[in-house]
Coordinates of C-alpha atoms in Angstrom, one line a residue:
Chain A
X1 CA -8.5 -9.2 -10.2
X2 CA -9.0 -10.8 -13.5
X3 CA -12.7 -9.6 -13.4
X4 CA -11.6 -5.9 -12.9
X5 CA -9.0 -6.4 -15.6
X6 CA -11.6 -7.7 -18.1
X7 CA -13.9 -4.8 -17.4
X8 CA -11.1 -2.3 -17.8
X9 CA -9.9 -3.6 -21.2
X10 CA -13.5 -4.0 -22.4
X11 CA -14.4 -0.3 -21.8
X12 CA -11.7 1.4 -23.9
X13 CA -7.9 1.6 -24.3
X14 CA -7.4 4.7 -22.1
X15 CA -9.3 3.1 -19.2
X16 CA -7.3 0.0 -19.6
X17 CA -4.0 1.8 -19.6
X18 CA -5.0 3.9 -16.5
X19 CA -6.0 0.6 -14.8
X20 CA -2.7 -1.0 -15.6
X21 CA -0.7 2.1 -14.5
X22 CA -2.7 1.9 -11.2
X23 CA -1.5 -1.7 -10.7
X24 CA 2.0 -0.5 -11.2
X25 CA 1.5 2.2 -8.6
X26 CA 0.1 -0.2 -6.0
X27 CA 3.0 -2.6 -6.7
X28 CA 5.6 0.1 -6.4
X29 CA 4.0 1.5 -3.2
X30 CA 3.9 -2.0 -1.7
X31 CA 7.6 -2.6 -2.7
X32 CA 8.8 0.7 -1.3
X33 CA 6.8 0.1 1.9
X34 CA 8.4 -3.4 2.4
X35 CA 12.1 -2.5 1.8
X36 CA 14.4 -0.6 4.1
X37 CA 14.6 3.0 3.1
X38 CA 16.6 6.1 4.1
X39 CA 14.8 9.1 5.5
X40 CA 16.8 11.4 3.2
X41 CA 15.3 9.6 0.1
X42 CA 11.6 10.3 1.1
X43 CA 11.1 13.2 -1.2
X44 CA 13.0 11.5 -4.0
X45 CA 10.7 8.5 -3.8
X46 CA 7.8 10.8 -4.9
X47 CA 9.8 11.3 -8.1
X48 CA 9.9 7.5 -8.4
X49 CA 6.1 7.4 -8.4
X50 CA 6.1 10.0 -11.2
X51 CA 7.9 7.5 -13.4
X52 CA 4.6 5.6 -13.7
X53 CA 2.4 8.1 -15.5
X54 CA 5.4 8.9 -17.8
X55 CA 6.2 5.3 -18.6
X56 CA 2.5 4.4 -19.3
X57 CA 2.2 7.6 -21.4
X58 CA 5.0 6.4 -23.7
X59 CA 3.1 3.1 -24.1
X60 CA -0.2 5.0 -24.7
X61 CA 1.3 7.0 -27.6
X62 CA 3.0 3.8 -29.0
X63 CA 6.5 5.4 -28.7
X64 CA 8.4 2.1 -28.3
X65 CA 11.8 3.8 -28.5
X66 CA 11.2 5.9 -25.4
X67 CA 9.2 3.1 -23.7
X68 CA 12.1 0.7 -23.8
X69 CA 14.9 3.1 -22.6
X70 CA 13.1 5.4 -20.1
X71 CA 13.5 3.2 -17.0
X72 CA 16.5 1.1 -17.9
X73 CA 18.6 4.1 -19.2
X74 CA 17.2 7.4 -18.1
X75 CA 15.9 6.6 -14.6
X76 CA 18.7 4.2 -14.0
X77 CA 21.1 7.2 -14.5
X78 CA 18.9 9.9 -13.0
X79 CA 18.1 8.5 -9.5
X80 CA 21.7 7.6 -8.4
X81 CA 22.9 11.0 -9.5
X82 CA 20.1 12.7 -7.6
X83 CA 21.0 10.7 -4.5
X84 CA 24.6 11.6 -4.9
X85 CA 23.8 15.3 -5.3
X86 CA 21.9 15.1 -2.0
X87 CA 25.2 14.2 -0.4
X88 CA 24.4 11.3 2.0
X89 CA 26.6 8.3 1.2
X90 CA 25.6 6.0 4.0
X91 CA 23.7 3.1 2.6
X92 CA 24.0 4.7 -0.9
X93 CA 24.5 1.5 -2.9
X94 CA 21.7 -0.3 -1.1
X95 CA 19.3 2.6 -1.7
X96 CA 20.3 2.9 -5.4
X97 CA 20.1 -0.9 -6.0
X98 CA 16.8 -1.4 -4.3
X99 CA 15.1 1.5 -6.0
X100 CA 16.4 0.7 -9.5
X101 CA 15.4 -3.0 -9.2
X102 CA 11.9 -2.0 -7.8
X103 CA 11.3 0.4 -10.7
X104 CA 12.4 -2.2 -13.2
X105 CA 10.1 -4.8 -11.8
X106 CA 7.0 -2.8 -10.8
X107 CA 7.1 -0.1 -13.5
X108 CA 9.1 -1.2 -16.5
X109 CA 8.3 -5.0 -16.5
X110 CA 4.6 -4.5 -15.8
X111 CA 4.2 -1.7 -18.3
X112 CA 4.8 -4.2 -21.0
X113 CA 1.2 -5.1 -20.6
X114 CA 0.2 -1.6 -21.7
X115 CA 2.7 -1.7 -24.6
X116 CA 1.3 -5.0 -25.8
X117 CA -2.2 -3.6 -25.7
X118 CA -1.3 -0.5 -27.8
X119 CA 1.3 -1.9 -30.2
X120 CA -0.5 -5.2 -30.8
X121 CA -3.3 -3.7 -32.8
X122 CA -1.4 -3.7 -36.2
X123 CA 0.1 -7.2 -35.7
X124 CA -3.2 -8.7 -34.7
X125 CA -5.9 -7.4 -37.0
X126 CA -8.7 -9.7 -35.7
X127 CA -8.5 -9.6 -31.9
X128 CA -6.2 -6.6 -31.6
X129 CA -4.0 -5.7 -28.7
X130 CA -6.8 -6.6 -26.4
X131 CA -6.7 -10.2 -27.6
X132 CA -2.9 -10.4 -27.0
X133 CA -3.2 -8.9 -23.6
X134 CA -6.0 -11.2 -22.7
X135 CA -3.9 -14.2 -23.9
X136 CA -1.0 -13.1 -21.7
X137 CA -2.9 -12.3 -18.5
X138 CA -5.4 -15.2 -18.6
X139 CA -2.7 -17.8 -19.4
X140 CA -0.3 -16.5 -16.8
X141 CA -3.1 -16.7 -14.1
X142 CA -4.1 -20.1 -15.5
X143 CA -0.5 -21.3 -15.3
X144 CA -0.3 -20.2 -11.6
X145 CA -3.4 -22.3 -10.8
X146 CA -2.2 -25.3 -13.0
X147 CA 1.2 -25.3 -11.3
X148 CA -0.4 -25.1 -7.9
X149 CA -2.8 -27.9 -8.7
X150 CA -0.2 -30.3 -10.2
X151 CA 2.1 -29.6 -7.2
X152 CA -0.7 -30.3 -4.7
X153 CA -1.6 -33.5 -6.4
X154 CA 1.8 -35.0 -7.4
X155 CA 4.4 -32.7 -5.9
X156 CA 7.4 -34.7 -4.5
X157 CA 10.7 -33.1 -5.5
X158 CA 11.3 -29.5 -4.6
X159 CA 12.8 -27.1 -7.2
X160 CA 14.1 -24.5 -4.7
X161 CA 13.7 -25.8 -1.1
X162 CA 15.4 -22.7 0.3
X163 CA 13.2 -20.2 -1.5
X164 CA 9.8 -21.7 -1.8
X165 CA 8.8 -25.0 -0.2
X166 CA 5.7 -25.3 -2.3
X167 CA 7.4 -25.3 -5.7
X168 CA 8.0 -28.8 -7.0
X169 CA 9.3 -30.2 -10.3
X170 CA 6.0 -32.2 -10.7
X171 CA 4.0 -28.9 -10.3
X172 CA 6.3 -27.0 -12.7
X173 CA 6.3 -29.6 -15.5
X174 CA 2.6 -30.5 -15.2
X175 CA 1.7 -26.8 -15.0
X176 CA 3.8 -25.8 -18.0
X177 CA 2.4 -28.7 -20.1
X178 CA -1.1 -27.8 -19.2
X179 CA -0.5 -24.1 -20.1
X180 CA 1.1 -25.2 -23.4
X181 CA -2.1 -27.2 -24.2
X182 CA -4.4 -24.4 -23.2
X183 CA -2.3 -21.8 -25.2
X184 CA -2.5 -24.1 -28.3
X185 CA -6.3 -24.1 -28.0
X186 CA -7.0 -20.4 -27.4
X187 CA -3.9 -18.8 -29.1
X188 CA -5.2 -19.1 -32.7
X189 CA -8.4 -17.2 -31.7
X190 CA -6.8 -14.4 -29.7
X191 CA -3.5 -13.9 -31.5
X192 CA -2.1 -14.1 -35.1
X193 CA -0.1 -17.2 -34.0
X194 CA -0.9 -20.7 -35.2
X195 CA -1.3 -23.7 -33.0
X196 CA 2.5 -24.4 -32.8
X197 CA 3.5 -20.8 -32.2
X198 CA 0.8 -20.5 -29.6
X199 CA 2.1 -23.7 -27.8
X200 CA 5.6 -22.2 -27.8
X201 CA 4.2 -18.9 -26.4
X202 CA 2.5 -21.0 -23.7
X203 CA 5.8 -22.5 -22.7
X204 CA 7.4 -19.1 -22.5
X205 CA 4.6 -17.8 -20.3
X206 CA 4.6 -20.9 -18.1
X207 CA 8.4 -20.8 -17.4
X208 CA 8.6 -17.0 -17.1
X209 CA 5.6 -17.1 -14.7
X210 CA 7.4 -19.7 -12.6
X211 CA 10.6 -17.6 -12.5
X212 CA 8.7 -14.4 -11.5
X213 CA 7.0 -16.3 -8.7
X214 CA 10.2 -17.7 -7.2
X215 CA 12.0 -14.3 -7.6
X216 CA 9.4 -12.5 -5.6
X217 CA 9.4 -15.4 -3.1
X218 CA 13.2 -14.9 -2.7
X219 CA 12.6 -11.1 -2.1
X220 CA 9.9 -11.9 0.6
X221 CA 12.3 -14.5 2.2
X222 CA 15.0 -11.8 2.4
X223 CA 12.7 -9.2 3.9
X224 CA 11.2 -11.7 6.3
X225 CA 7.6 -11.3 5.3
X226 CA 5.1 -14.0 4.6
X227 CA 2.9 -12.1 2.1
X228 CA 3.4 -8.7 0.7
X229 CA 0.4 -6.8 2.1
X230 CA -3.2 -6.8 3.0
X231 CA -5.0 -5.9 -0.3
X232 CA -7.3 -8.9 -0.1
X233 CA -7.4 -10.5 3.3
X234 CA -5.8 -14.0 3.1
X235 CA -4.5 -13.4 -0.4
X236 CA -1.4 -11.3 0.4
X237 CA -0.8 -8.0 -1.4
X238 CA -0.6 -6.8 -5.0
X239 CA 2.9 -8.1 -5.5
X240 CA 1.7 -11.6 -4.6
X241 CA -1.0 -11.2 -7.3
X242 CA 1.3 -10.0 -10.1
X243 CA 4.6 -11.8 -9.3
X244 CA 4.3 -14.1 -12.3
X245 CA 3.3 -11.3 -14.6
X246 CA 6.4 -9.3 -13.8
X247 CA 8.4 -11.9 -15.7
X248 CA 5.7 -13.2 -18.1
X249 CA 4.7 -9.8 -19.5
X250 CA 8.1 -8.7 -20.8
X251 CA 9.0 -12.3 -21.8
X252 CA 5.8 -12.8 -23.9
X253 CA 6.0 -9.2 -25.3
X254 CA 9.5 -9.6 -26.6
X255 CA 8.9 -13.2 -27.8
X256 CA 5.9 -11.9 -29.8
X257 CA 7.6 -8.8 -31.0
X258 CA 10.6 -10.6 -32.3
X259 CA 8.7 -13.2 -34.3
X260 CA 5.4 -11.4 -35.2
X261 CA 5.9 -7.6 -35.4
X262 CA 7.3 -6.3 -38.6
Chain B
X1 CA -18.3 21.4 16.8
X2 CA -20.8 23.3 14.8
X3 CA -24.6 22.7 14.8
X4 CA -24.9 24.4 11.5
X5 CA -26.3 21.6 9.1
X6 CA -24.3 23.0 6.2
X7 CA -21.0 22.7 8.1
X8 CA -21.9 19.2 9.3
X9 CA -22.6 18.2 5.7
X10 CA -19.2 19.6 4.8
X11 CA -17.6 17.6 7.6
X12 CA -19.3 14.4 6.4
X13 CA -18.2 15.0 2.8
X14 CA -14.7 15.8 3.8
X15 CA -14.4 12.5 5.7
X16 CA -16.5 10.4 3.3
X17 CA -14.8 11.5 0.1
X18 CA -11.5 13.3 0.7
X19 CA -10.1 11.5 3.7
X20 CA -11.2 8.0 2.4
X21 CA -9.8 8.6 -1.1
X22 CA -6.4 9.7 0.3
X23 CA -6.3 6.8 2.8
X24 CA -7.4 4.3 0.2
X25 CA -5.4 5.4 -2.8
X26 CA -2.3 7.2 -1.6
X27 CA -1.7 5.2 1.5
X28 CA -3.5 1.9 1.6
X29 CA -4.3 1.1 5.3
X30 CA -4.2 -2.5 6.5
X31 CA -6.2 -2.9 9.7
X32 CA -5.5 -5.8 12.1
X33 CA -8.4 -6.8 14.4
X34 CA -10.8 -4.2 13.2
X35 CA -13.6 -5.8 15.2
X36 CA -11.9 -4.6 18.5
X37 CA -12.7 -1.0 17.6
X38 CA -15.6 0.5 19.5
X39 CA -19.0 0.0 17.9
X40 CA -20.5 2.9 19.8
X41 CA -19.6 5.6 22.3
X42 CA -18.5 6.4 24.9
X43 CA -15.1 5.1 24.1
X44 CA -11.5 6.2 23.9
X45 CA -9.3 5.3 21.0
X46 CA -5.6 5.9 21.7
X47 CA -2.7 5.6 19.3
X48 CA 1.0 6.4 18.8
X49 CA 1.5 9.7 17.1
X50 CA 3.8 10.3 14.2
X51 CA 2.0 12.3 11.6
X52 CA -0.7 14.9 11.1
X53 CA -2.6 12.2 9.2
X54 CA -2.9 9.9 12.3
X55 CA -6.2 11.3 13.6
X56 CA -7.7 11.2 10.1
X57 CA -6.6 7.7 9.5
X58 CA -7.9 6.5 12.9
X59 CA -11.2 8.2 12.3
X60 CA -11.5 6.6 8.9
X61 CA -11.3 3.1 10.5
X62 CA -14.7 3.5 12.1
X63 CA -18.0 3.5 10.2
X64 CA -19.2 6.8 8.8
X65 CA -22.5 6.5 10.8
X66 CA -20.4 7.1 13.9
X67 CA -18.6 10.1 12.5
X68 CA -20.8 12.7 14.3
X69 CA -19.7 11.1 17.6
X70 CA -16.0 10.9 16.9
X71 CA -13.8 13.7 18.2
X72 CA -10.0 13.9 18.2
X73 CA -8.4 15.6 21.1
X74 CA -5.8 18.1 20.1
X75 CA -3.6 20.8 21.6
X76 CA -4.8 24.4 21.4
X77 CA -1.3 25.9 21.0
X78 CA -0.5 23.9 17.9
X79 CA -3.8 24.2 16.0
X80 CA -5.2 27.6 17.0
X81 CA -2.4 29.6 15.3
X82 CA -4.6 31.2 12.7
X83 CA -8.3 31.9 12.3
X84 CA -8.7 29.7 9.3
X85 CA -6.8 26.8 10.9
X86 CA -8.9 27.1 14.1
X87 CA -12.1 27.1 12.1
X88 CA -11.1 24.1 10.1
X89 CA -10.0 21.9 13.0
X90 CA -13.0 22.9 15.1
X91 CA -15.7 22.5 12.5
X92 CA -14.5 20.1 10.0
X93 CA -12.1 17.8 12.0
X94 CA -14.2 18.4 15.1
X95 CA -11.5 18.5 17.7
X96 CA -11.8 18.9 21.4
X97 CA -9.2 21.5 22.2
X98 CA -6.9 20.9 25.2
X99 CA -4.6 23.4 26.7
X100 CA -1.2 21.8 27.2
X101 CA 0.3 22.4 30.7
X102 CA -2.8 23.9 32.1
X103 CA -2.9 21.3 34.9
X104 CA -0.1 23.3 36.6
X105 CA -2.4 26.3 36.8
X106 CA -4.8 24.3 38.9
X107 CA -7.6 23.6 36.4
X108 CA -8.7 20.3 34.9
X109 CA -7.4 20.3 31.3
X110 CA -9.4 17.2 30.5
X111 CA -12.8 18.5 31.7
X112 CA -14.0 18.9 28.1
X113 CA -13.0 15.3 27.4
X114 CA -14.9 14.0 30.4
X115 CA -18.0 16.0 29.3
X116 CA -17.7 14.6 25.8
X117 CA -17.5 11.0 27.1
X118 CA -20.6 11.7 29.3
X119 CA -22.4 12.7 26.0
X120 CA -21.5 9.3 24.6
X121 CA -18.8 10.5 22.2
X122 CA -15.8 8.5 20.9
X123 CA -12.5 10.4 21.6
X124 CA -9.4 9.9 19.5
X125 CA -6.4 10.7 21.6
X126 CA -2.6 10.5 21.4
X127 CA -1.2 9.9 24.8
X128 CA 2.4 10.7 23.7
X129 CA 1.3 14.3 23.6
X130 CA 3.1 15.3 20.4
X131 CA 4.4 13.6 17.3
X132 CA 7.9 13.0 18.5
X133 CA 10.6 10.9 16.8
X134 CA 9.3 9.4 13.5
X135 CA 8.1 5.8 13.7
X136 CA 8.9 5.3 17.4
X137 CA 6.8 5.2 20.5
X138 CA 7.7 8.0 22.9
X139 CA 6.9 8.1 26.7
X140 CA 3.2 8.3 27.4
X141 CA 1.9 11.4 29.3
X142 CA -0.2 10.9 32.4
X143 CA -3.4 12.6 31.1
X144 CA -4.8 9.5 29.5
X145 CA -4.5 7.7 33.0
X146 CA -6.4 10.5 34.7
X147 CA -9.1 10.4 32.0
X148 CA -9.5 6.6 32.0
X149 CA -9.7 6.5 35.8
X150 CA -12.2 9.3 35.9
X151 CA -14.5 7.2 33.7
X152 CA -13.6 3.6 34.6
X153 CA -16.5 2.1 32.6
X154 CA -15.3 3.6 29.3
X155 CA -13.2 1.2 27.2
X156 CA -9.8 2.5 26.1
X157 CA -8.9 0.9 22.8
X158 CA -5.2 0.9 22.0
X159 CA -4.1 1.2 18.3
X160 CA -0.5 1.0 17.0
X161 CA -0.1 2.7 13.6
X162 CA 2.9 2.2 11.4
X163 CA 3.9 3.9 8.1
X164 CA 2.1 7.3 8.5
X165 CA 5.3 8.8 9.9
X166 CA 7.0 7.8 6.6
X167 CA 4.2 9.1 4.4
X168 CA 3.9 12.5 6.1
X169 CA 6.3 13.0 9.0
X170 CA 6.7 15.9 11.3
X171 CA 8.2 18.9 9.6
X172 CA 7.1 18.0 6.1
X173 CA 4.1 18.9 4.0
X174 CA 4.9 16.5 1.2
X175 CA 2.8 13.4 1.2
X176 CA 4.7 10.4 -0.2
X177 CA 2.6 7.2 -0.7
X178 CA 3.5 4.3 1.7
X179 CA 1.4 1.4 2.8
X180 CA 0.3 1.8 6.5
X181 CA -0.9 -0.6 9.1
X182 CA -3.1 -0.1 12.2
X183 CA -3.2 -2.9 14.7
X184 CA -6.0 -2.7 17.2
X185 CA -5.5 -4.1 20.7
X186 CA -7.9 -5.4 23.4
X187 CA -9.7 -2.6 25.3
X188 CA -8.3 -1.6 28.7
X189 CA -10.2 0.0 31.6
X190 CA -9.1 2.6 34.1
X191 CA -9.9 0.5 37.2
X192 CA -6.7 1.0 39.3
X193 CA -4.6 4.1 39.8
X194 CA -3.7 6.4 36.9
X195 CA 0.0 5.4 37.1
X196 CA -0.9 1.7 36.8
X197 CA -3.1 2.4 33.9
X198 CA -0.5 4.4 32.0
X199 CA 2.1 1.6 32.6
X200 CA -0.3 -1.1 31.4
X201 CA -1.3 1.0 28.3
X202 CA 2.4 1.6 27.5
X203 CA 3.1 -2.1 27.7
X204 CA 0.2 -3.0 25.4
X205 CA 1.2 -0.4 22.9
X206 CA 4.8 -1.6 22.8
X207 CA 3.6 -5.2 22.4
X208 CA 1.3 -4.2 19.5
X209 CA 4.2 -2.4 17.8
X210 CA 6.5 -5.3 18.2
X211 CA 4.1 -7.7 16.5
X212 CA 4.3 -5.5 13.4
X213 CA 7.0 -6.1 10.8
X214 CA 8.7 -2.7 10.3
X215 CA 11.4 -2.3 7.6
X216 CA 14.4 -0.1 8.6
X217 CA 13.9 3.7 8.2
X218 CA 17.2 5.4 9.1

């Protein structure tokens, strides 16, 4: 996936945004296929998919104001009202809750990657939004591998035995520290952050990535599935690929925006 | 099916481009045990029926080089309602038309199917007869038993499909993207009586369906 991602961001910004929107589409489709749904909501779910091109369009035209309220305010209000107007109240709250959460996670949270790509250009004159996005995605993936490796080698004490048996404190701490070191090395080249700010960004990414991972694990546990789909045989579905990014993308974006965007 | 090379090219393009794009992008089809699908004809591929997309999805599971041999079996009364529809399902989809209920009139409604198997074709068939309740397996009709026992050497490959009835159910023309799965079972042969065969097939299909994790859809 990182290969396809690199090609997409190397071609041009529009291709990259379409690619990122497609990842959101795959993630939302997988999510809606895994959760219990009501037959009456079938047509309405098509509207949920339409949220993706709109949300990524706000990012593409660099309209931060609309980007940040579209899903959490407008869609949050729109879908429950639409469901209410259709008149079926059985399982209403579950349907509203699962749809809203899924949109927030797969559309809103992931679209922060596109927003970072577009709005990062002015704050990062040398490497641009591409540099920031590359920093985010590569380090998040790196952090997954680092946590896995540290856990495999030294893992003893489980963080959340009921959610994920593989996550250990040794893996988490070792992984985050490795990510911090890696971020401190590459950050000054890819972003306007110096070595200390880069290290802090690495810590944000490492911890957020871990939280995204266990949150999706909890969802899978609840639904009773081992992996989320068959995108790549043996590697689970798209949600298994982007679970860390669902948390790391918004966390890094808002960390960077708060400290480095005028 | 037409012998006109232009129509055959159209059929190839329809399946190679349109069907594959829709299945890949809008649906996303996970196949379990793909290697159990027939590598050549004659063969029967049978599946549960929930959606108009079922036949297209099943046909897309097999390699394109087999396309000219793959024929879905479909009811005349449903598809031959207009000239355009009849042309499309005959020439592009390439169906073998079957007249529902014609066994009562004394003829063999499956004669065309038997002839196609003798020509080495791969038939795609839905033994439930019609699409029935969404996402559930209805009672199997006896026709598949007669056909399997008439050609006992032909493998009958059961496939259980899930998700297509959510994506495009009966009574709707609005395609909503959902991930779908197709689980392929071990082939069966019509060696005993047709009743035994239908019972064995039904049992296999139910088992295939139970192995699949299906979220609630109420």
